Amino acid sequence: MVLAVFIILGTVLLFAKPWGREASNTPDESGIKAGDDLRGENKSSGYLPEEKIPKQPPATGAFNYGEALQKAIFFYECQRSGKLDSATLRLNWRGDSGLYDGKDAGIDLTGGWYDAGDHVKFNLPMSYSAAMLGWAVYEYEDAFKQSGQYNHILNSIKWACDYFIKCHPEKDVYYYQVGDGHADHAWWGPAEVMPMERPSYKVDKSSPGSAVVGETSAALAIASIIFEKVDKEYSKECLKHAKELFELADTTKSDEGYTAANGFYNSWSGFYDELSWAAVWLYLATGDSSYLAKAESYSDKWGYEPQTDTPKYKWAQCWDDVTYGTYLLLARIKNDNGIYKESIERHLDWWTTGYNGERITYTPKGLAWLDQWGALRYATTTAFLACVYSDWENGDKDKAKTYLEFARSQADYVLGSTGKSFVVGFGENSPKRPHHRTAHGSWVDSQTEPPEHRHVLYGALVGGPDNSDNYTDDISNYVCNEVACDYNAGFVDCLQKCINFMVEAPTRNSAV
Amino acid sequence: YKLYGGSPDPKFSGIEEVTEDEIFVEAGVNASGSNFIEIKAVVNNKSGWPARVCENLSFRYFIDIEELAAAGKTASDLKVSSSYNQGAKLSDVKHYKDNIYYVEVDLSGTKIYPGGQSAYKKEVQFRISAPEGTVLNSENDYSYQGLSAGAVVKSEDIPVYDAGVLVFGKEPGAS
């Protein structure tokens, strides 16, 4: 075994060397170089080689944000389903799994990410996560390059997007789930040896699912933008699927056929937020203003605070609700001091200094606490929105300062400002017992055997504390200790800003 | 904005050291008499780097038949039988080298995987008997070393093979 480890290590090194790049001062140049790499031996898979980490400027923060980011991205490798390629895998405790996914429907649905500490492939949170990671690359490409994580994040996003493309075998058919939630959750063991059946589920014209189809369209539209430089063909392919999926979601306007995720990932907020979110991204990907008009046309459907005509603001950007990100993107696009700017500021004010005398709950130690489930996920994702706002040239400068300070405080809470880290394998007193089947590695279908996890799930952000900062590191406590794709997405995003060295706001290759 | 930075670790990797034996046999003496030995063997798959399903595991129990040769008998006088087994095929006694022979216990076709009490280990009991009145001495048997009655222990002397490839333990004479 030891020998095998050396061989794997050797392989990784072999792969890393030929393409190792010295730090480049001009991001565009490294962008071109990344494109050159693709004409090399990696073309077959379309995955990018591991980069050399450029020389870093001295760190000035309380925590090593670069290392946190590196690990937070690595988490998605731990979540991979399907046939694994050891050439692009940095761990030795994941093997092939879910190789028959889709077989019941006669198609190949292998790949994608397991959702959380389980082995279901839930496409709503999966596509949301891919969209959010993609958004971070769109905004802060340089920070990814600076930290040598650009290829890693693109590879992660591609891993999910390749699966979404498989899930869309014909124009009006979309597979939105593999695995039965109840059967999957009834067994506690590693992914590679799953004993239960893994049925697949689809939506189509007669049995639609606009939210999940819309969110997938958004993820692929974003992918089409961020892959344009490194893989033109792939970018085109993503865009084609994104357009078709949008049309399917938009013409059906119903979640009636989206049933297999009931009790796990219901579409609580409906699908209008996803339709607009996808349409905004399609506008940014194509410059076609009919998409912009489409996105705006549903603004009266996203929702209002109860008994008011105030656009809703007291929740967070999350797998179910992408209204807040949509406010922000539209505010920037319209740039008219209009309703979208108001809406996003109302939202971020409520999360920070308060709005209209009301403010989100803060824990005594400074976490903006929305809900007992995945409190850290909500805070870090909102922190990302705050970062993006703070980089908006035409935003309110004073608010931008406040928001950025908020983002930093939330990131620091997660990384250890209370004396403990909430990221597995990072910092002081980090969680050791995340609620995660494969990382635990039981052989007897039991959460208690072995008593310690066999593997380190580096980079996983746990659910987090209650509203008084109480937290228990317990495998069975899936409130405190759940980990998930959507938890990490906002977290990765929020870390970007912390290592973004660019003196000016990143330039955008969009219609903004 | 020039913010906080901090460098990723260039040596970071999730390639872990394998901290325990993943696939192995535990064995003990189930019953014995002057002309036979009955072994209880449990094949384990507690794999984790990565976890994997094994469908082609087998193991070999090595004996030395010097005492039989001295009594004018040969390996073909030995009988292999089983009173309890969870999906294994037993070979007759096969020649290894010199006076060393072995019984192959083949679990091909049986899925053994780290996914539950009854999934990660399979038990086989097998008996090697010499003709009535012939003495069978286990003390000089390679795979008998360290075994005792009433308990099973992990043994390096009962090597395990996956699809014919040695994955755990040592064959007689291996350094």
XYZ file of C-alpha atoms in Angstrom:
687
model
C 0.000 0.000 0.000
C 2.763 2.398 0.911
C 4.256 1.765 -2.482
C 0.942 2.546 -4.131
C 0.806 5.833 -2.297
C 4.227 6.730 -3.654
C 3.109 5.852 -7.125
C 0.041 8.053 -6.803
C 2.125 10.881 -5.406
C 4.591 10.425 -8.198
C 1.820 10.611 -10.729
C 0.511 13.818 -9.257
C 3.989 15.305 -9.368
C 4.490 14.133 -12.914
C 1.285 15.792 -13.880
C 2.096 18.920 -12.005
C 5.537 19.516 -13.427
C 5.232 19.902 -17.170
C 2.646 22.614 -16.800
C 4.019 24.291 -13.714
C 3.761 27.998 -14.252
C 5.658 30.799 -12.641
C 3.495 33.538 -11.286
C 2.425 35.891 -13.989
C 1.760 39.517 -13.318
C -0.820 39.810 -16.001
C -3.808 37.615 -15.395
C -4.602 37.561 -19.094
C -1.287 36.030 -19.862
C -1.882 33.159 -17.497
C -5.318 32.840 -18.999
C -3.745 32.294 -22.388
C -1.283 29.858 -20.897
C -4.108 27.880 -19.383
C -5.544 27.689 -22.885
C -2.225 26.408 -24.212
C -2.248 23.677 -21.605
C -5.462 22.393 -23.038
C -3.852 21.706 -26.349
C -1.561 19.359 -24.504
C -2.179 15.915 -23.182
C -5.140 16.902 -21.121
C -7.374 17.614 -24.043
C -8.979 14.197 -23.935
C -10.606 14.805 -20.613
C -10.779 18.570 -20.872
C -9.551 18.853 -17.296
C -6.790 21.257 -16.424
C -3.503 20.228 -14.820
C -2.595 21.208 -11.299
C -0.994 24.653 -11.184
C 2.078 25.725 -9.370
C 1.138 28.058 -6.566
C 2.576 31.486 -7.386
C 4.768 33.248 -4.877
C 2.469 34.944 -2.403
C 2.732 38.439 -1.010
C 3.119 38.496 2.773
C -0.081 37.618 4.579
C -1.631 40.363 6.645
C -4.833 38.763 7.856
C -5.731 36.968 11.031
C -5.957 33.666 9.172
C -4.444 31.959 6.193
C -7.227 32.636 3.710
C -5.295 31.087 0.860
C -5.029 27.759 2.629
C -8.686 27.930 3.646
C -9.657 28.535 0.048
C -7.470 25.710 -1.224
C -9.112 23.290 1.192
C -12.641 24.585 0.655
C -12.270 23.806 -3.057
C -10.696 20.425 -2.313
C -13.920 19.483 -0.493
C -15.646 19.118 -3.869
C -13.185 16.405 -4.871
C -14.309 14.452 -1.821
C -17.911 14.742 -3.066
C -17.291 13.312 -6.515
C -19.487 10.531 -7.807
C -18.771 8.369 -10.827
C -15.607 7.159 -12.471
C -12.695 8.955 -10.864
C -9.510 9.923 -12.605
C -6.542 9.622 -10.293
C -4.734 12.144 -12.475
C -7.054 14.915 -11.308
C -7.685 13.597 -7.828
C -5.664 14.679 -4.841
C -6.793 12.000 -2.424
C -6.462 8.246 -2.013
C -9.629 7.512 -0.058
C -12.135 7.993 -2.849
C -12.703 5.420 -5.556
C -15.238 4.796 -8.305
C -18.839 4.858 -7.126
C -22.345 5.176 -8.500
C -21.149 3.646 -11.768
C -24.642 2.427 -12.677
C -26.345 5.769 -12.154
C -28.941 6.251 -14.878
C -28.896 2.624 -15.914
C -32.547 2.259 -14.850
C -33.408 4.914 -17.447
C -31.047 3.495 -20.055
C -28.688 6.467 -19.984
C -25.367 7.352 -18.423
C -25.890 9.666 -15.457
C -22.588 8.974 -13.763
C -20.621 11.849 -12.294
C -21.656 14.928 -10.380
C -21.361 15.495 -6.649
C -22.890 13.723 -3.716
C -24.916 16.323 -1.940
C -23.821 16.277 1.673
C -22.875 13.521 4.085
C -25.070 11.231 2.012
C -24.908 9.835 -1.515
C -27.949 11.251 -3.228
C -27.390 13.460 -6.247
C -29.821 16.314 -5.697
C -29.504 18.561 -8.736
C -31.110 21.656 -7.218
C -28.437 22.271 -4.569
C -25.781 20.780 -6.878
C -26.521 23.243 -9.671
C -26.860 26.115 -7.204
C -23.411 25.262 -5.828
C -21.865 25.073 -9.288
C -23.500 28.405 -10.144
C -22.147 30.088 -7.022
C -18.629 28.745 -7.528
C -18.851 29.940 -11.111
C -20.007 33.353 -9.962
C -16.936 33.638 -7.739
C -14.667 32.859 -10.704
C -16.566 35.411 -12.778
C -16.002 38.127 -10.179
C -12.605 37.204 -8.794
C -10.760 35.212 -11.403
C -7.505 36.907 -10.396
C -7.741 35.784 -6.808
C -8.047 32.185 -7.965
C -5.017 32.600 -10.188
C -3.054 34.397 -7.482
C -3.601 31.513 -5.133
C -2.951 28.809 -7.715
C -6.501 27.529 -7.384
C -7.851 28.575 -10.768
C -7.547 25.188 -12.452
C -8.829 23.401 -9.368
C -11.993 25.465 -9.203
C -12.614 25.155 -12.940
C -12.131 21.396 -12.723
C -14.605 21.225 -9.856
C -17.205 23.255 -11.718
C -16.683 21.170 -14.831
C -17.185 17.990 -12.840
C -20.693 19.129 -11.959
C -21.471 20.677 -15.355
C -20.420 17.540 -17.253
C -23.041 15.725 -15.210
C -25.749 18.340 -15.860
C -25.112 17.933 -19.569
C -25.602 14.162 -19.227
C -28.829 14.862 -17.346
C -30.150 16.744 -20.371
C -30.265 14.052 -23.073
C -32.992 15.715 -25.139
C -34.294 19.234 -25.430
C -37.242 18.905 -23.083
C -36.043 16.181 -20.746
C -33.980 16.752 -17.648
C -32.934 14.220 -15.007
C -32.927 16.037 -11.687
C -31.974 13.340 -9.195
C -30.225 10.014 -8.781
C -30.768 8.101 -5.569
C -33.751 7.686 -3.289
C -33.346 9.954 -0.278
C -34.888 7.573 2.228
C -33.155 4.426 1.007
C -29.859 6.266 0.758
C -30.074 7.732 4.225
C -31.050 4.399 5.775
C -27.498 3.068 5.331
C -24.248 4.408 6.806
C -21.202 3.463 4.797
C -18.762 4.701 2.166
C -19.948 5.652 -1.330
C -17.823 3.048 -3.102
C -19.809 0.135 -1.645
C -23.404 1.403 -1.710
C -25.675 -1.637 -1.583
C -29.046 -0.059 -2.394
C -30.772 0.693 -5.696
C -30.236 4.209 -7.037
C -33.256 5.197 -9.085
C -33.115 8.218 -11.375
C -35.875 10.810 -11.766
C -36.686 13.224 -14.545
C -38.878 16.162 -15.395
C -40.219 16.992 -18.830
C -42.922 19.042 -20.507
C -45.787 17.067 -19.007
C -44.243 16.738 -15.569
C -42.136 19.876 -15.127
C -39.621 21.201 -12.613
C -38.883 24.832 -13.391
C -36.796 25.566 -10.305
C -34.274 22.765 -10.777
C -34.179 23.184 -14.557
C -33.785 26.952 -14.183
C -30.983 26.645 -11.641
C -29.166 24.184 -13.890
C -29.544 26.602 -16.781
C -27.938 29.305 -14.639
C -25.009 27.071 -13.679
C -24.336 26.194 -17.313
C -24.721 29.800 -18.475
C -22.086 30.849 -15.933
C -19.863 27.952 -16.985
C -20.146 29.135 -20.574
C -18.710 32.509 -19.527
C -15.863 31.316 -17.332
C -14.748 28.547 -19.697
C -14.680 30.791 -22.741
C -10.982 31.505 -22.342
C -9.776 28.012 -21.517
C -12.107 25.791 -23.544
C -14.178 27.450 -26.243
C -15.883 24.260 -27.360
C -16.991 23.420 -23.871
C -18.195 26.957 -23.322
C -20.384 26.687 -26.424
C -21.749 23.359 -25.354
C -22.674 24.684 -21.913
C -24.428 27.664 -23.454
C -26.473 25.517 -25.813
C -27.743 23.419 -22.911
C -28.306 26.500 -20.759
C -30.538 28.072 -23.414
C -32.581 24.933 -23.977
C -33.008 24.327 -20.283
C -34.076 27.894 -19.736
C -36.695 27.539 -22.398
C -37.970 24.341 -20.793
C -38.158 25.960 -17.357
C -39.703 29.153 -18.693
C -42.378 27.583 -20.879
C -43.544 25.110 -18.221
C -43.506 27.426 -15.155
C -44.257 24.648 -12.712
C -42.551 22.429 -10.152
C -45.259 19.806 -10.326
C -42.989 17.036 -11.567
C -40.242 17.823 -9.060
C -41.194 15.304 -6.385
C -38.317 12.938 -5.569
C -36.536 15.567 -3.471
C -39.597 16.109 -1.264
C -38.572 16.385 2.346
C -34.984 17.091 1.314
C -34.885 19.911 -1.233
C -38.389 21.128 -1.889
C -38.645 24.226 -3.995
C -40.025 26.409 -1.194
C -39.611 29.795 -2.825
C -41.012 28.651 -6.151
C -39.240 28.998 -9.476
C -39.516 32.667 -10.463
C -36.280 33.530 -8.684
C -34.487 30.761 -10.619
C -36.031 31.894 -13.907
C -34.769 35.443 -13.432
C -31.391 34.328 -12.096
C -30.887 32.076 -15.114
C -32.080 34.786 -17.483
C -29.664 37.347 -16.013
C -26.772 34.948 -16.481
C -27.887 34.139 -20.007
C -27.917 37.864 -20.671
C -24.373 38.183 -19.301
C -23.313 35.182 -21.387
C -24.899 36.309 -24.649
C -25.490 40.067 -24.454
C -28.970 39.313 -25.772
C -31.235 41.890 -24.145
C -34.338 39.745 -24.485
C -32.919 37.703 -21.609
C -32.559 40.840 -19.530
C -36.155 41.783 -20.250
C -37.194 38.256 -19.324
C -35.328 38.407 -16.026
C -36.969 41.701 -15.100
C -40.405 40.569 -16.194
C -40.729 38.294 -13.156
C -39.658 40.846 -10.554
C -43.192 41.089 -9.151
C -43.221 37.319 -8.645
C -40.095 36.849 -6.496
C -41.885 37.725 -3.301
C -42.467 40.471 -0.764
C -42.182 40.701 2.974
C -45.464 39.449 4.458
C -48.329 41.956 4.245
C -46.197 44.554 2.487
C -45.182 45.560 -0.991
C -41.527 45.642 0.049
C -39.389 43.230 -1.997
C -38.364 40.454 0.376
C -35.042 40.834 2.146
C -35.058 38.811 5.377
C -33.482 35.598 4.170
C -30.303 34.708 2.289
C -29.031 33.679 -1.104
C -29.247 29.886 -0.930
C -30.074 26.751 -2.923
C -33.780 27.488 -2.700
C -33.753 31.237 -3.152
C -31.531 33.135 -5.560
C -33.532 36.357 -5.430
C -30.786 38.237 -3.557
C -28.054 37.487 -6.033
C -30.488 38.458 -8.767
C -31.101 41.859 -7.103
C -27.381 42.471 -7.052
C -26.682 41.477 -10.637
C -29.601 43.498 -11.938
C -28.631 46.519 -9.847
C -25.200 46.485 -11.431
C -26.515 45.919 -14.932
C -29.218 48.576 -14.779
C -27.065 51.044 -12.893
C -30.012 53.427 -12.525
C -30.300 53.806 -8.748
C -33.537 51.927 -9.084
C -35.432 49.242 -7.290
C -32.740 46.534 -7.524
C -30.123 48.662 -5.855
C -32.631 49.492 -3.130
C -33.524 45.831 -2.725
C -29.990 44.540 -2.368
C -29.057 47.348 0.028
C -32.146 46.668 2.136
C -31.069 43.038 2.304
C -27.423 43.732 3.161
C -28.379 46.503 5.624
C -30.629 44.055 7.470
C -27.692 41.633 7.670
C -25.246 44.291 8.894
C -26.277 47.560 10.546
C -30.003 46.969 10.398
C -32.817 48.219 8.211
C -35.770 50.210 9.469
C -34.838 49.459 13.070
C -34.619 45.712 12.478
C -31.583 43.550 12.129
C -30.769 39.879 11.784
C -29.940 38.023 15.019
C -26.272 38.175 15.979
C -24.691 35.674 18.335
C -22.730 37.123 21.279
C -19.498 36.305 19.436
C -20.502 38.024 16.259
C -22.050 35.535 13.851
C -24.981 36.888 11.832
C -27.368 34.052 12.565
C -30.279 33.388 10.236
C -31.359 29.902 11.116
C -30.339 26.844 13.104
C -29.729 24.897 9.887
C -26.454 25.793 8.269
C -26.069 29.161 9.972
C -22.490 29.473 8.726
C -23.544 28.712 5.180
C -26.045 31.596 5.183
C -23.576 34.017 6.754
C -20.703 33.226 4.396
C -22.903 33.317 1.313
C -24.306 36.691 2.314
C -20.727 37.781 2.988
C -19.947 36.969 -0.630
C -22.823 39.126 -1.839
C -21.482 41.865 0.431
C -18.039 41.505 -1.193
C -19.439 41.727 -4.688
C -21.426 44.793 -3.718
C -18.327 46.398 -2.205
C -16.541 46.049 -5.546
C -19.338 47.674 -7.483
C -18.045 51.035 -8.690
C -21.432 52.663 -8.551
C -22.461 51.255 -5.227
C -22.832 53.351 -2.106
C -19.293 53.863 -0.799
C -20.159 53.994 2.906
C -22.337 50.948 2.692
C -19.610 49.168 0.742
C -17.204 49.714 3.658
C -19.707 48.392 6.161
C -20.519 45.383 4.014
C -16.881 44.514 3.478
C -16.159 44.687 7.192
C -19.155 42.406 7.742
C -17.791 39.933 5.194
C -14.428 39.856 6.920
C -15.980 39.346 10.349
C -18.078 36.432 9.131
C -15.135 34.804 7.368
C -13.060 35.177 10.515
C -15.812 33.713 12.690
C -15.762 30.636 10.510
C -11.970 30.390 10.424
C -11.439 30.778 14.149
C -12.115 34.180 15.730
C -13.932 32.443 18.604
C -10.931 30.199 19.241
C -12.198 27.404 17.092
C -12.381 26.772 13.385
C -15.562 25.503 11.749
C -13.683 24.139 8.766
C -12.606 20.509 8.834
C -8.835 20.115 8.647
C -8.148 23.836 9.020
C -7.023 26.005 11.930
C -7.477 25.589 15.667
C -9.885 23.067 17.208
C -11.425 22.212 13.902
C -14.363 19.787 13.651
C -13.276 16.151 13.675
C -16.627 14.377 13.386
C -18.556 15.850 10.469
C -21.780 14.084 9.537
C -20.320 12.474 6.420
C -20.535 8.794 5.511
C -17.498 8.373 3.291
C -15.130 10.482 5.398
C -16.184 8.541 8.483
C -15.639 5.213 6.742
C -17.672 2.804 8.840
C -17.571 -0.831 7.709
C -20.448 -1.921 9.945
C -23.234 0.463 8.909
C -22.830 2.441 12.125
C -22.067 6.053 13.030
C -20.268 4.926 16.171
C -17.853 2.437 14.593
C -15.089 3.459 14.268
C -15.217 6.081 17.037
C -12.990 8.445 15.021
C -13.275 9.387 11.352
C -10.878 7.460 9.143
C -10.413 10.373 6.739
C -10.011 14.119 6.930
C -12.671 15.930 4.956
C -10.445 18.948 4.367
C -12.199 22.196 3.710
C -15.720 21.181 4.656
C -17.665 23.968 6.332
C -19.930 22.514 9.021
C -23.440 23.685 9.826
C -22.290 25.685 12.808
C -23.508 26.912 16.183
C -26.871 27.845 17.637
C -27.726 31.477 18.247
C -25.685 31.513 21.454
C -22.505 30.194 19.802
C -23.007 26.673 21.185
C -21.634 23.971 18.971
C -21.079 20.236 19.422
C -18.647 18.261 17.326
C -20.798 15.170 17.032
C -21.268 12.901 14.031
C -24.963 12.404 14.730
C -25.691 16.101 15.155
C -26.609 17.053 11.657
C -27.685 20.527 12.686
C -24.205 21.486 13.950
C -22.164 19.089 11.908
C -23.765 18.553 8.527
C -21.572 19.445 5.561
C -22.813 20.005 2.026
C -22.051 21.295 -1.441
C -24.164 24.380 -0.893
C -22.500 25.077 2.477
C -19.114 25.288 0.830
C -20.166 27.203 -2.257
C -20.787 30.499 -0.498
C -17.795 29.864 1.731
C -15.385 29.437 -1.191
C -16.910 32.560 -2.690
C -16.503 34.598 0.435
C -12.837 33.594 0.820
C -12.095 35.002 -2.617
C -12.308 38.551 -1.569
C -10.001 37.944 1.347
C -7.183 36.996 -0.989
C -8.016 39.362 -3.753
C -4.945 41.483 -4.177
C -6.048 43.504 -7.084
C -5.897 47.179 -6.350
C -8.767 47.895 -8.650
C -12.014 46.060 -9.042
C -11.589 43.203 -11.488
C -12.427 44.123 -15.043
C -15.477 42.398 -16.380
C -15.898 40.808 -19.758
C -19.612 41.374 -19.651
C -22.226 43.814 -20.703
C -22.068 45.616 -17.369
C -8.418 46.699 -2.215
C -5.377 44.929 -0.986
C -6.661 42.447 1.517
C -5.253 39.696 3.636
C -3.797 36.885 1.671
C -2.093 33.876 3.098
C -0.563 31.203 0.946
C -2.112 27.869 0.104
C 0.108 24.957 1.021
C 2.040 23.831 -2.071
C 2.378 20.376 -0.528
C -1.285 20.017 0.366
C -2.785 16.666 -0.463
C -5.541 14.401 0.714
C -3.402 11.350 0.109
C -3.490 9.717 3.519
C -1.331 7.131 5.123
C -3.182 3.835 5.361
C -3.312 3.303 9.102
C -4.684 -0.206 9.340
C -4.837 -3.505 7.485
C -7.815 -3.307 5.182
C -8.244 -6.901 4.013
C -7.143 -9.902 6.094
C -8.109 -13.254 7.601
C -8.713 -13.902 11.276
C -8.494 -17.538 12.275
C -8.669 -19.904 15.203
C -8.944 -23.602 15.941
C -12.563 -24.694 15.832
C -11.946 -28.340 16.691
C -9.044 -30.761 16.630
C -8.249 -34.430 17.039
C -5.252 -36.713 16.580
C -5.933 -37.033 12.833
C -7.602 -33.708 11.958
C -7.591 -29.982 12.431
C -10.673 -27.790 11.913
C -10.077 -24.085 11.334
C -12.548 -21.271 11.719
C -11.514 -18.426 9.412
C -13.101 -15.019 8.951
C -12.252 -12.996 5.863
C -12.489 -9.235 6.475
C -12.796 -6.329 4.076
C -12.576 -3.102 6.074
C -11.137 -1.138 3.154
C -11.079 2.626 3.344
C -8.282 3.932 1.048
C -10.555 3.801 -0.847
C -13.408 1.601 0.297
C -14.117 -1.054 -2.315
C -16.256 -4.113 -2.962
C -14.265 -7.345 -3.346
C -15.820 -10.226 -5.260
C -12.739 -12.333 -5.915
C -11.113 -12.902 -2.544
C -9.440 -16.159 -1.622
C -6.989 -17.257 1.035
C -4.573 -20.130 1.510
C -3.986 -22.247 4.585
C -0.530 -23.871 4.441
C 0.409 -27.164 6.101
C 3.551 -29.274 6.312
C 2.955 -32.993 5.719
C 6.363 -34.250 6.832
C 4.763 -36.492 9.489
C 2.438 -38.049 6.903
C 5.333 -38.848 4.601
C 7.085 -40.506 7.534
C 3.958 -42.623 8.108
C 3.965 -43.695 4.462
C 1.006 -41.533 3.459
C 0.757 -38.785 0.851
C -1.208 -35.611 0.430
C -3.849 -37.483 -1.548
C -4.775 -39.285 1.677
C -5.920 -35.961 3.154
C -9.578 -34.932 2.966
C -10.881 -31.380 3.061
C -14.445 -30.827 4.261
C -16.568 -27.993 5.520
C -19.419 -27.918 7.980
C -20.107 -24.169 7.753
C -19.261 -21.665 5.110
C -20.650 -18.405 3.787
C -20.107 -18.792 0.085
C -16.670 -20.384 -0.190
C -15.324 -23.149 -2.408
C -12.642 -25.358 -0.874
C -9.884 -26.930 -2.896
C -8.292 -30.292 -2.230
C -4.842 -30.140 -0.708
C -2.484 -28.594 -3.301
C 1.280 -28.818 -3.477
C 3.298 -25.634 -2.802
C 6.897 -26.861 -2.455
C 8.834 -29.574 -0.603
C 6.497 -30.926 2.079
C 4.393 -27.786 2.094
C 0.834 -28.041 0.816
C -2.143 -25.744 1.089
C -5.912 -25.578 1.004
C -7.342 -22.775 -1.083
C -10.551 -21.225 0.184
C -12.087 -19.279 -2.653
C -14.858 -16.750 -2.063
C -15.155 -15.630 -5.695
C -18.673 -14.523 -6.484
C -19.322 -13.440 -2.914
C -19.386 -9.688 -2.360
C -17.387 -8.737 0.705
C -17.417 -5.015 1.410
C -17.278 -2.495 4.277
C -21.015 -1.920 4.402
C -22.501 -3.708 7.395
C -22.029 -6.396 10.048
C -22.696 -9.265 7.680
C -21.176 -7.599 4.622
C -17.614 -6.877 5.719
C -16.695 -10.379 6.908
C -17.489 -13.916 5.861
C -16.844 -17.015 7.934
C -15.612 -20.358 6.684
C -14.974 -23.476 8.762
C -12.926 -26.193 7.106
C -11.443 -29.438 8.282
C -8.321 -31.228 7.033
C -8.356 -34.912 8.007
C -5.879 -37.722 7.671
C -7.087 -41.338 7.537
C -8.261 -42.854 10.850
C -5.238 -43.925 12.920
C -2.847 -41.535 11.177
C -1.409 -38.718 13.263
C -1.781 -35.246 11.852
C 0.604 -32.812 13.496
C -0.392 -29.140 13.206
C 2.535 -27.753 15.178
C 4.780 -27.791 12.108
C 2.164 -26.153 9.858
C 3.005 -22.695 8.539
C -0.497 -21.290 8.875
C -1.134 -22.829 12.297
C 1.372 -20.540 14.015
C -0.263 -18.281 16.572
C -3.694 -19.915 16.334
C -5.563 -21.116 19.382
C -8.897 -22.640 20.267
C -11.928 -20.541 21.074
C -10.816 -17.245 19.529
C -9.817 -15.852 16.171
C -6.762 -13.671 15.568
C -5.545 -11.830 12.493
C -2.851 -13.948 10.861
C -0.140 -12.913 8.405
C 0.456 -16.617 7.810
C -2.867 -17.103 6.031
C -2.288 -14.932 2.982
C -5.204 -13.317 1.146
C -5.491 -12.906 -2.622
C -7.706 -10.693 -4.724
C -8.302 -12.248 -8.126
C -5.165 -14.333 -7.531
C -2.958 -11.392 -6.515
C -1.514 -11.458 -3.011
C -2.980 -8.535 -1.047
C -2.237 -9.460 2.561
C 0.085 -11.726 4.525
C 3.056 -13.818 3.422
C 3.555 -17.159 1.772
C 5.932 -19.684 3.363
C 9.538 -18.796 2.695
C 8.761 -15.197 1.724
C 11.040 -12.721 3.432
